[in-house]
XYZ file of C-alpha atoms in Angstrom:
667
model
C 3.683 22.581 -22.022
C 0.985 23.951 -19.958
C -0.855 21.397 -16.734
C -2.523 21.984 -14.025
C -1.259 22.685 -10.735
C -1.273 20.262 -8.250
C -1.767 21.410 -4.636
C 0.807 23.748 -3.150
C 0.678 21.389 -0.054
C 3.423 19.057 0.753
C 1.557 16.194 1.800
C 3.186 13.163 4.059
C 4.577 9.989 2.727
C 2.059 7.729 1.450
C 2.846 3.787 2.651
C 1.014 0.865 2.334
C -0.559 0.668 5.490
C -3.987 2.899 6.719
C -2.564 3.813 9.322
C 0.811 5.003 8.992
C 2.456 7.869 10.617
C 5.377 10.301 9.698
C 8.328 9.565 8.228
C 10.907 10.502 10.804
C 11.810 13.610 13.248
C 10.695 16.562 11.936
C 13.721 19.000 11.006
C 14.127 22.390 13.057
C 12.678 25.688 11.590
C 14.645 27.253 9.710
C 16.403 23.994 8.386
C 17.941 23.857 4.630
C 15.686 21.803 2.013
C 17.298 18.863 -0.270
C 15.289 16.738 -2.475
C 15.667 13.628 -3.847
C 14.673 13.117 -7.463
C 14.916 10.623 -10.258
C 13.036 8.115 -12.153
C 11.155 5.082 -10.773
C 13.035 2.175 -9.804
C 16.680 3.452 -9.561
C 16.837 3.364 -5.458
C 15.693 6.888 -4.590
C 13.478 6.040 -1.490
C 15.788 3.128 -0.827
C 18.320 6.313 -0.033
C 15.634 7.942 1.448
C 15.655 5.247 4.328
C 19.329 5.028 4.754
C 19.953 8.443 5.283
C 16.856 9.265 7.499
C 16.069 5.918 9.209
C 12.937 6.933 8.331
C 12.127 3.566 6.906
C 9.960 4.895 4.425
C 7.731 2.081 2.467
C 10.069 0.753 -0.747
C 8.385 -0.695 -3.597
C 9.628 -2.205 -6.902
C 7.361 -0.280 -9.378
C 6.536 3.232 -10.311
C 3.925 4.788 -8.218
C 4.950 3.444 -4.846
C 6.227 6.808 -3.970
C 3.123 9.120 -5.186
C 3.518 12.289 -2.501
C 6.496 13.783 -0.856
C 7.751 12.021 1.879
C 10.062 13.942 4.472
C 13.009 13.230 6.830
C 15.698 15.142 8.769
C 19.446 13.835 7.287
C 22.581 15.753 8.875
C 25.338 15.863 6.422
C 28.097 17.304 7.708
C 26.597 17.023 10.958
C 24.042 20.095 10.471
C 20.128 18.711 10.480
C 18.686 19.245 6.781
C 14.853 18.591 6.013
C 15.302 15.545 3.325
C 12.340 15.509 1.040
C 12.061 12.466 -1.552
C 9.684 13.730 -4.607
C 7.657 11.299 -6.356
C 9.622 9.735 -9.115
C 9.738 11.147 -12.604
C 11.639 10.780 -15.927
C 11.411 14.397 -17.061
C 10.485 17.750 -16.169
C 7.511 17.828 -18.349
C 5.005 16.071 -16.235
C 2.636 13.358 -17.428
C 0.345 12.975 -14.525
C -0.381 14.861 -11.022
C 2.663 13.034 -9.370
C 5.302 14.122 -12.218
C 3.903 17.902 -11.717
C 4.352 17.845 -7.941
C 7.889 17.017 -8.622
C 8.601 19.760 -11.526
C 6.849 22.564 -10.004
C 9.007 22.288 -6.757
C 12.052 21.574 -8.308
C 10.890 24.902 -10.464
C 9.124 26.741 -7.853
C 6.298 27.391 -9.490
C 2.477 27.575 -8.247
C 4.337 29.459 -4.995
C 5.975 26.074 -3.893
C 9.581 26.684 -2.128
C 12.456 25.078 -4.098
C 15.066 23.256 -2.387
C 18.269 24.702 -1.238
C 20.054 21.539 -3.070
C 19.209 18.821 -5.356
C 20.167 15.198 -5.128
C 19.312 13.883 -8.867
C 19.363 9.534 -8.166
C 20.750 8.184 -11.914
C 20.753 4.714 -12.138
C 24.134 3.310 -13.789
C 22.213 0.622 -15.842
C 20.092 3.309 -17.549
C 22.221 6.124 -17.225
C 21.237 7.859 -20.521
C 17.036 8.264 -19.454
C 18.558 8.944 -15.770
C 20.858 12.065 -17.344
C 17.594 13.721 -19.267
C 16.136 14.600 -15.951
C 19.547 16.072 -14.821
C 19.992 18.075 -17.824
C 16.409 19.805 -17.105
C 17.297 20.636 -13.693
C 20.641 21.726 -14.202
C 18.953 24.757 -16.581
C 17.684 25.591 -12.933
C 19.876 27.777 -10.697
C 19.190 25.209 -7.907
C 22.913 22.910 -7.305
C 22.678 20.100 -7.972
C 24.963 16.304 -6.409
C 24.456 12.956 -8.452
C 23.792 10.102 -6.618
C 25.080 7.521 -8.478
C 23.233 3.428 -8.113
C 22.944 0.240 -9.495
C 26.307 -0.140 -10.277
C 26.699 -3.691 -9.779
C 23.463 -4.313 -11.914
C 25.246 -2.294 -14.825
C 28.495 -4.394 -13.880
C 26.508 -7.704 -14.489
C 25.231 -6.282 -18.025
C 28.999 -5.699 -19.028
C 28.998 -1.707 -18.443
C 30.982 0.132 -16.208
C 30.660 3.966 -15.301
C 33.309 5.875 -13.718
C 32.072 8.249 -11.025
C 34.576 10.631 -11.665
C 34.695 11.058 -15.219
C 30.953 11.362 -14.716
C 30.999 14.166 -12.454
C 33.424 15.946 -15.044
C 31.199 15.891 -18.233
C 28.173 16.853 -16.280
C 29.484 19.264 -13.953
C 28.175 18.424 -10.692
C 29.591 16.291 -7.484
C 28.676 12.691 -8.494
C 29.194 10.188 -5.630
C 28.815 6.270 -5.974
C 26.625 4.430 -3.794
C 24.926 1.410 -2.616
C 21.771 2.137 -0.633
C 20.670 -0.937 -0.039
C 24.360 -1.658 1.774
C 24.724 1.554 3.041
C 27.935 2.252 0.696
C 28.606 5.907 0.148
C 26.802 7.410 2.370
C 29.328 9.557 4.068
C 30.471 10.713 0.564
C 27.050 11.811 -0.295
C 26.915 13.886 3.141
C 30.510 15.950 2.008
C 29.475 16.110 -0.838
C 25.611 17.935 0.066
C 27.295 19.596 2.761
C 29.817 21.609 0.483
C 26.782 22.333 -1.890
C 25.038 23.617 0.732
C 27.868 25.726 1.865
C 28.166 26.958 -1.079
C 24.901 28.005 -1.936
C 24.018 29.765 1.125
C 26.971 31.797 0.153
C 25.969 32.336 -3.713
C 23.126 34.700 -4.471
C 20.218 32.865 -6.418
C 20.474 33.126 -10.636
C 23.725 31.569 -11.156
C 22.938 28.304 -12.984
C 25.002 25.601 -13.513
C 23.980 25.158 -16.942
C 25.089 22.402 -19.090
C 26.183 22.561 -22.421
C 24.403 24.879 -24.314
C 21.376 24.681 -22.043
C 22.286 27.528 -20.015
C 18.907 29.933 -20.688
C 16.202 29.447 -18.289
C 13.918 27.169 -18.645
C 11.116 27.767 -21.152
C 7.634 27.058 -20.253
C 5.095 27.058 -22.960
C 6.929 28.612 -25.694
C 7.483 28.406 -29.246
C 7.581 24.579 -30.237
C 10.333 24.718 -32.803
C 12.516 26.081 -29.870
C 11.472 23.139 -27.884
C 12.195 20.848 -29.831
C 15.701 22.726 -30.370
C 16.453 22.331 -26.465
C 15.098 18.824 -26.532
C 17.964 18.213 -28.981
C 20.434 19.719 -27.315
C 19.627 17.913 -23.710
C 19.822 14.437 -25.700
C 22.967 15.827 -27.535
C 24.736 16.587 -23.954
C 23.328 13.444 -22.478
C 24.870 11.250 -25.314
C 28.457 13.029 -24.692
C 28.000 12.331 -20.839
C 27.355 8.961 -21.703
C 30.090 8.191 -23.884
C 32.608 9.637 -21.599
C 31.772 8.052 -18.564
C 30.601 5.077 -19.264
C 32.424 1.639 -20.735
C 31.241 -1.417 -22.293
C 33.617 -4.358 -22.083
C 32.869 -7.413 -24.061
C 29.579 -7.830 -26.398
C 25.836 -7.259 -24.317
C 24.831 -10.711 -23.186
C 21.147 -11.727 -22.376
C 20.753 -11.795 -18.442
C 19.442 -14.232 -15.925
C 16.715 -11.437 -15.326
C 15.562 -11.185 -19.021
C 15.712 -14.917 -19.291
C 13.457 -15.320 -16.584
C 10.875 -12.681 -17.493
C 10.543 -14.447 -20.664
C 8.251 -16.750 -18.561
C 7.655 -14.350 -15.462
C 5.850 -11.885 -18.638
C 4.864 -14.694 -20.918
C 0.862 -13.913 -21.653
C -0.150 -17.790 -20.618
C 3.098 -18.749 -18.197
C 2.884 -15.021 -16.370
C -0.403 -15.356 -15.119
C -0.101 -18.760 -13.856
C 2.776 -18.361 -12.036
C 1.534 -15.398 -10.506
C -1.196 -17.131 -8.935
C 0.921 -19.938 -8.048
C 3.214 -17.707 -6.147
C 0.167 -16.131 -4.252
C -1.307 -19.350 -3.437
C 1.975 -20.539 -1.535
C 2.246 -16.864 -0.125
C -1.191 -17.387 1.727
C -0.444 -21.253 2.426
C 2.719 -20.789 4.099
C 1.310 -17.925 6.254
C -1.597 -19.474 7.237
C 0.379 -22.860 8.137
C 3.228 -21.603 9.735
C 1.662 -18.611 11.758
C -1.001 -21.109 13.228
C 0.919 -21.997 16.577
C 2.222 -18.904 17.163
C -1.505 -17.648 17.000
C -2.574 -20.194 19.848
C 0.097 -19.382 21.735
C -1.196 -16.086 21.911
C -4.712 -16.957 21.951
C -3.785 -18.902 25.189
C -1.990 -16.178 26.584
C -4.798 -13.564 26.556
C -7.488 -15.767 27.473
C -5.506 -17.317 29.923
C -3.162 -15.614 31.957
C -3.688 -12.077 31.068
C -7.113 -11.981 31.735
C -7.030 -14.004 34.816
C -4.346 -11.411 35.773
C -6.774 -8.649 35.159
C -9.306 -10.291 36.995
C -7.135 -10.465 39.959
C -5.730 -6.877 39.753
C -8.946 -5.684 39.526
C -10.231 -7.547 42.885
C -7.548 -6.399 44.507
C -8.737 -2.944 44.362
C -12.305 -3.476 44.741
C -13.183 -3.675 41.496
C -13.815 -7.348 41.126
C -17.283 -8.026 38.899
C -18.122 -3.972 38.555
C -19.364 -2.982 34.770
C -15.572 -1.676 34.592
C -13.774 -5.378 35.321
C -16.639 -5.989 32.281
C -15.218 -3.149 29.512
C -11.665 -4.503 30.896
C -11.807 -8.404 30.625
C -14.769 -9.048 27.957
C -14.245 -5.582 26.200
C -10.413 -4.670 25.906
C -8.680 -7.752 26.561
C -11.060 -10.141 24.445
C -11.643 -7.895 21.563
C -8.336 -6.282 20.968
C -6.901 -9.754 22.639
C -8.064 -11.392 19.538
C -6.934 -8.935 16.822
C -3.339 -9.444 18.497
C -3.256 -13.139 18.069
C -3.076 -12.038 14.303
C 0.402 -10.283 14.691
C 2.701 -13.539 13.566
C 0.142 -14.251 10.651
C 0.548 -10.438 9.805
C 3.880 -10.509 10.226
C 4.926 -13.316 8.041
C 2.462 -12.191 4.979
C 4.027 -8.977 5.158
C 7.620 -10.485 5.503
C 6.978 -12.259 2.215
C 5.616 -9.433 0.391
C 8.448 -7.730 0.989
C 10.568 -9.922 -0.069
C 9.256 -10.375 -3.528
C 9.399 -6.706 -3.528
C 13.027 -6.406 -2.723
C 13.549 -9.208 -5.493
C 12.067 -7.120 -8.448
C 9.134 -10.053 -8.649
C 6.205 -8.154 -8.018
C 6.880 -5.619 -10.697
C 6.070 -8.137 -13.436
C 2.426 -7.869 -11.760
C 2.015 -5.003 -13.959
C 3.355 -6.394 -17.105
C 1.332 -9.734 -16.853
C -2.617 -7.868 -16.175
C -1.152 -5.341 -19.062
C -4.115 -6.909 -21.487
C -6.719 -7.341 -18.592
C -6.413 -3.988 -17.436
C -6.583 -2.940 -21.293
C -9.877 -4.622 -21.390
C -11.634 -2.293 -19.094
C -10.140 0.954 -20.534
C -7.156 1.173 -17.959
C -3.472 1.665 -18.865
C -1.402 -1.011 -17.338
C 0.045 1.539 -14.925
C -3.167 1.445 -13.114
C -2.634 -1.465 -11.854
C 0.443 -0.550 -9.579
C -2.365 1.533 -7.562
C -4.502 -2.044 -7.653
C -1.712 -3.731 -6.121
C -0.728 -1.393 -3.163
C -4.876 -1.750 -2.400
C -4.089 -5.559 -1.455
C -1.834 -3.998 1.470
C -4.001 -0.875 2.056
C -6.379 0.914 0.057
C -6.121 4.596 1.529
C -2.652 4.728 0.344
C -3.693 3.015 -3.001
C -6.118 5.797 -3.486
C -3.883 8.354 -3.382
C -1.747 6.201 -5.657
C -4.312 7.105 -8.874
C -1.808 10.203 -9.187
C 0.361 8.591 -11.451
C -2.196 8.156 -14.136
C -2.467 10.755 -16.436
C -5.824 10.573 -17.825
C -8.493 12.507 -15.112
C -11.050 9.408 -15.896
C -8.853 6.827 -15.599
C -7.663 8.319 -11.990
C -11.755 8.009 -11.055
C -12.037 4.668 -12.436
C -9.124 3.345 -10.721
C -10.069 5.251 -7.761
C -13.532 3.379 -7.453
C -11.939 0.219 -8.019
C -9.890 -0.093 -5.456
C -11.968 -0.714 -2.636
C -12.535 -3.920 -4.371
C -8.963 -5.302 -3.667
C -8.773 -7.251 -0.731
C -6.639 -5.181 1.936
C -4.862 -6.647 4.694
C -7.627 -5.997 7.235
C -9.878 -8.263 5.308
C -7.269 -10.761 5.357
C -7.484 -11.436 9.694
C -11.091 -11.756 8.929
C -10.720 -13.978 5.925
C -8.199 -16.520 7.992
C -10.528 -16.219 11.069
C -13.462 -17.687 8.983
C -10.954 -19.716 6.991
C -9.521 -21.946 9.938
C -12.923 -21.892 11.739
C -15.224 -23.369 8.418
C -12.634 -25.066 6.634
C -9.715 -25.743 8.870
C -7.620 -27.919 6.194
C -8.207 -25.636 3.225
C -7.667 -22.144 4.911
C -4.604 -20.932 2.707
C -6.248 -22.292 -0.454
C -9.917 -20.164 0.789
C -7.682 -17.168 1.483
C -6.029 -17.488 -2.032
C -9.402 -17.572 -3.314
C -10.755 -14.687 -1.914
C -8.144 -12.765 -3.488
C -8.755 -14.103 -6.755
C -12.656 -13.126 -6.336
C -11.042 -9.464 -5.816
C -9.112 -9.479 -8.658
C -12.681 -10.940 -10.563
C -14.729 -7.987 -9.320
C -12.435 -5.018 -9.794
C -12.304 -6.574 -13.708
C -16.129 -7.204 -13.754
C -17.056 -3.808 -11.754
C -14.427 -1.966 -14.376
C -16.511 -3.630 -17.524
C -19.787 -2.573 -16.091
C -18.615 0.907 -15.135
C -16.783 1.565 -18.495
C -19.873 0.380 -20.467
C -22.429 2.901 -18.273
C -19.985 5.707 -18.223
C -16.673 6.401 -20.163
C -17.348 3.639 -23.607
C -14.920 5.556 -25.176
C -12.188 5.468 -22.642
C -9.240 3.775 -24.279
C -6.071 2.463 -22.541
C -1.976 3.747 -23.430
C 0.288 1.522 -23.839
C 2.019 0.562 -21.219
C 5.333 2.051 -20.261
C 7.424 0.995 -17.408
C 10.576 0.055 -15.911
C 11.361 -3.282 -14.696
C 13.738 -3.798 -11.952
C 16.497 -6.530 -12.393
C 16.143 -9.592 -10.343
C 17.944 -8.773 -6.971
C 18.772 -11.076 -3.901
C 16.821 -9.697 -1.331
C 18.379 -7.855 1.622
C 17.114 -8.839 5.238
C 17.662 -5.465 6.537
C 15.229 -3.815 3.966
C 12.440 -6.878 3.929
C 12.478 -6.956 8.125
C 12.389 -3.016 7.435
C 9.452 -2.790 5.719
C 7.816 -5.274 7.321
C 8.093 -3.996 10.419
C 6.960 -0.554 8.708
C 3.260 -2.378 7.578
C 3.440 -4.412 11.180
C 3.300 -1.022 13.004
C 0.300 0.285 11.294
C -1.242 -2.665 11.978
C -0.770 -2.567 15.493
C -1.161 1.131 15.655
C -4.893 0.424 14.293
C -5.335 -2.114 17.077
C -4.019 0.721 20.078
C -6.023 3.318 18.240
C -9.211 2.850 16.548
C -9.823 -0.233 17.488
C -9.608 0.176 21.266
C -12.470 3.269 20.569
C -14.506 0.620 18.717
C -13.930 -1.605 21.133
C -15.282 0.570 23.721
C -18.113 1.907 21.607
C -19.337 -1.401 21.468
C -18.571 -2.768 24.965
C -20.964 0.330 26.229
C -23.578 -0.229 23.659
C -23.441 -4.502 24.582
C -23.792 -2.675 28.431
C -27.138 -0.847 27.660
C -29.981 -2.980 28.783
C -33.419 -3.090 26.760
C -36.100 -3.714 29.069
C -35.880 -6.282 31.838
C -34.161 -5.491 35.183
C -30.072 -6.010 34.022
C -28.222 -3.497 35.537
C -25.732 -1.554 33.293
C -22.955 -3.545 32.700
C -24.277 -6.970 33.878
C -26.850 -7.493 30.888
C -26.559 -10.301 28.613
C -25.580 -9.589 25.624
C -28.686 -10.439 23.141
C -30.979 -7.970 25.437
C -28.322 -5.109 24.621
C -28.985 -2.067 22.847
C -26.198 -3.406 20.230
C -28.392 -6.770 19.745
C -31.644 -4.916 19.184
C -29.828 -2.461 16.665
C -28.172 -5.109 14.715
C -31.804 -7.530 14.745
C -33.673 -4.070 12.801
C -30.970 -4.888 9.937
C -30.778 -8.146 10.208
C -33.480 -9.010 7.578
C -31.982 -6.723 5.613
C -29.191 -9.549 4.345
C -31.679 -12.322 5.547
C -31.474 -13.722 1.605
C -27.731 -13.999 2.085
C -27.900 -16.386 4.490
C -26.685 -14.706 7.660
C -29.150 -12.574 9.038
C -28.507 -13.218 12.420
C -27.837 -10.177 14.563
C -24.412 -11.602 15.742
C -23.048 -11.335 12.003
C -24.874 -8.237 11.048
C -23.493 -6.231 13.882
C -20.079 -7.161 12.836
C -20.460 -6.123 9.303
C -21.933 -2.474 10.910
C -18.669 -2.298 13.200
C -16.402 -3.446 10.237
C -17.648 -0.075 8.200
C -15.115 1.560 11.072
C -12.388 -1.074 10.085
C -12.207 -4.318 8.974
C -9.929 -5.314 11.588
C -12.875 -4.826 14.499
C -15.032 -7.434 12.684
C -12.940 -9.566 14.881
C -12.946 -8.080 18.055
C -16.699 -7.372 18.373
C -17.018 -11.300 17.684
C -14.741 -11.660 20.411
C -16.477 -9.221 22.727
C -20.154 -10.359 21.513
C -19.082 -13.902 22.626
C -16.608 -13.264 25.617
C -18.881 -13.677 28.636
C -19.784 -17.295 27.241
C -16.621 -18.027 26.506
C -14.980 -16.705 29.848
C -14.057 -19.931 31.417
C -12.186 -21.341 28.042
C -8.624 -20.174 28.122
C -8.444 -20.626 24.444
C -10.756 -18.593 23.131
C -10.424 -18.475 19.094
C -11.928 -22.772 19.992
C -14.984 -20.956 21.900
C -15.311 -18.202 19.126
C -15.307 -20.563 16.621
C -17.554 -22.855 18.153
C -20.136 -19.874 18.437
C -19.630 -18.598 14.894
C -20.488 -22.241 13.512
C -23.578 -22.308 15.556
C -24.244 -18.542 14.334
C -23.797 -19.204 10.568
C -25.361 -22.779 11.105
C -28.850 -21.492 12.575
C -28.863 -18.339 10.184
C -28.706 -20.692 7.141
C -30.977 -23.301 7.989
C -27.921 -25.510 7.877
C -26.405 -24.314 4.691
C -23.416 -23.039 6.365
C -20.867 -23.419 3.843
C -23.297 -21.356 1.509
C -23.834 -18.551 4.101
C -20.119 -18.318 5.131
C -19.145 -17.817 1.524
C -21.871 -15.235 0.626
C -20.318 -13.400 3.938
C -17.094 -13.400 3.049
C -17.900 -12.331 -0.303
C -19.996 -9.237 1.194
C -17.057 -8.765 3.344
C -14.961 -8.170 0.118
C -17.013 -5.922 -1.969
C -18.277 -3.783 1.064
C -17.113 -0.437 1.930
C -13.286 -0.945 3.238
C -13.184 1.184 6.415
C -14.466 4.939 6.728
C -10.876 5.976 5.815
C -10.946 4.866 2.539
C -14.020 6.953 1.815
C -11.986 9.920 3.460
C -9.106 9.179 1.192
C -11.821 8.995 -2.178
C -13.767 12.060 -0.853
C -10.065 13.997 -0.513
C -9.317 12.677 -4.256
C -12.270 12.701 -6.046
C -14.691 14.839 -4.613
C -18.337 13.464 -2.534
C -20.597 13.136 -5.761
C -18.078 10.283 -6.547
C -17.549 9.104 -3.279
C -21.081 8.569 -2.518
C -21.333 7.056 -5.864
C -18.690 4.217 -5.055
C -20.399 3.598 -2.045
C -23.979 2.880 -3.292
C -21.572 0.838 -6.035
C -19.872 -1.463 -3.120
C -23.563 -2.012 -0.974
C -24.928 -3.093 -4.095
C -22.139 -5.345 -5.398
C -21.445 -6.868 -1.716
C -25.426 -7.446 -1.334
C -26.497 -8.866 -4.790
C -22.908 -10.989 -4.828
C -23.779 -12.663 -1.292
C -27.751 -13.237 -2.175
C -26.308 -14.871 -5.197
C -23.873 -16.739 -3.902
C -26.297 -17.985 -0.819
C -28.915 -18.905 -2.853
C -26.778 -20.960 -5.589
C -24.787 -22.409 -3.089
C -27.409 -23.807 -0.910
C -29.241 -25.530 -3.710
C -25.866 -27.144 -4.652
């Protein structure tokens, strides 16, 4: 089989947040490499987190791991580089991410193979896991088997004997529960022993399986390939018979009984929408008191304390005080008031992921994806996009067809990422206080509708003959979420949000303040000019006529959209800065900000405030998420497709915003 080689680099792990960093401390130079391989949903990434403490994102659907994650592990006390390879069912790749795994294991295209491979196998789907093991053992890489999900197998009446499996496959086998960190020590000892034996033995002494001891045949005779596949299947069947035992008759599990409703054509989508509505309703309601407390903290003691400290050192009343108080504290502080909301939402999403429910979304939307010519697996990157568009675009590598990958990457920016959520919540609580949760939920529904409609247009215009393959996906069993994992995933995503506030948002706040500090005409000095007379307002006014038909053609709204092109979180910080001076005496800055926003949209819309806000929110949803998303698209698609996608996003955003306002203002 001939495949196109992916990039020979070993990239960092892709997670759910735009701004996540590496996956742990770097291993020392010259350290041995241990690779984790396995099919999707066998607990591979959970094991990676448990062994390295890297807290990499864990998701219950294929495609969460689309690149190679790195971390440091110490089996036997010796640090090694542990790499989490993309999920694969075999070494015969069907997509770029599976090709990367195959090439790394086989050492092709100049890639360096791991010194030891840990094959993570599910006791609940043992035969499916062992075929990959059979192929890996045809190479000369030492293998250790990590057996997971024994509890799930037991609930199905199946018991797997780890010792019998080790004897059957000819490789050390360790029974694990990575969710509860059981078996880590035994795995560490087995890998340390394998590393010692590997370093003491020359390459080339393969651990062949059954009669499959010949070197792997790449691109050989088709009949020989089929014969070798038959040998592997026979070997797998023999190993399963030797190691597993079924007690009594198989009964329909409660997980399967739930799925009869959760994945049903009508009930499934309704249930999914109800769960999402409840999530946003709980998030906006529970987090509100904490947001108010943080708002009073930044608007009162923090701002007053900063003014006092600057006054003590002789900087009171200077432009530097304006930068600190009206710039950094007002802008970044307002954004940080959304930390409780983001933390709660991330926690609830982590619980849904860990329970196994979100994996059903791919099944529920399979028919919808087929209508726009995409396979059901295309929904998986789109789901990731609701967390952050950047890793979602990387996740398109799980799709086998190039057209499917291009189209999905063009549609990802229309998914409502968590950065947009902060703005939706601000506008929802300001203009629709009693129905804020419902309004935010409706924006996510509009996001899904946009993905479908734009997908239909792109398919009819560009790829009329593009069809979708049937969906084949492993649904993980429902399970009780663990507090540790849910909190770890929540913190990982919240850390990305906080890193944004500490990095790109701070830089954006400084640039915005500098533009607001530069006077245009008049006699005002630098740093003391009214915002309406600044360079910032002047530049924004020149763009305001472009969106006057959408009902928000005021410079205050337009400037926020321009800043939001850098990062959507910056929309809030820019508004907080714009209104900071007039709100300086009000300790409840969010209340003051709300009043200013109401005045702005009322004036720009001629009194049709609701229609203007709705148009603004639709524009915010449809136009380019951030510059990081554009960079990710350029990396995956190239410059031409990225420019095409940008044009589509701006066109759709302007058209829908104008349509919403013009229709809404006449109702």
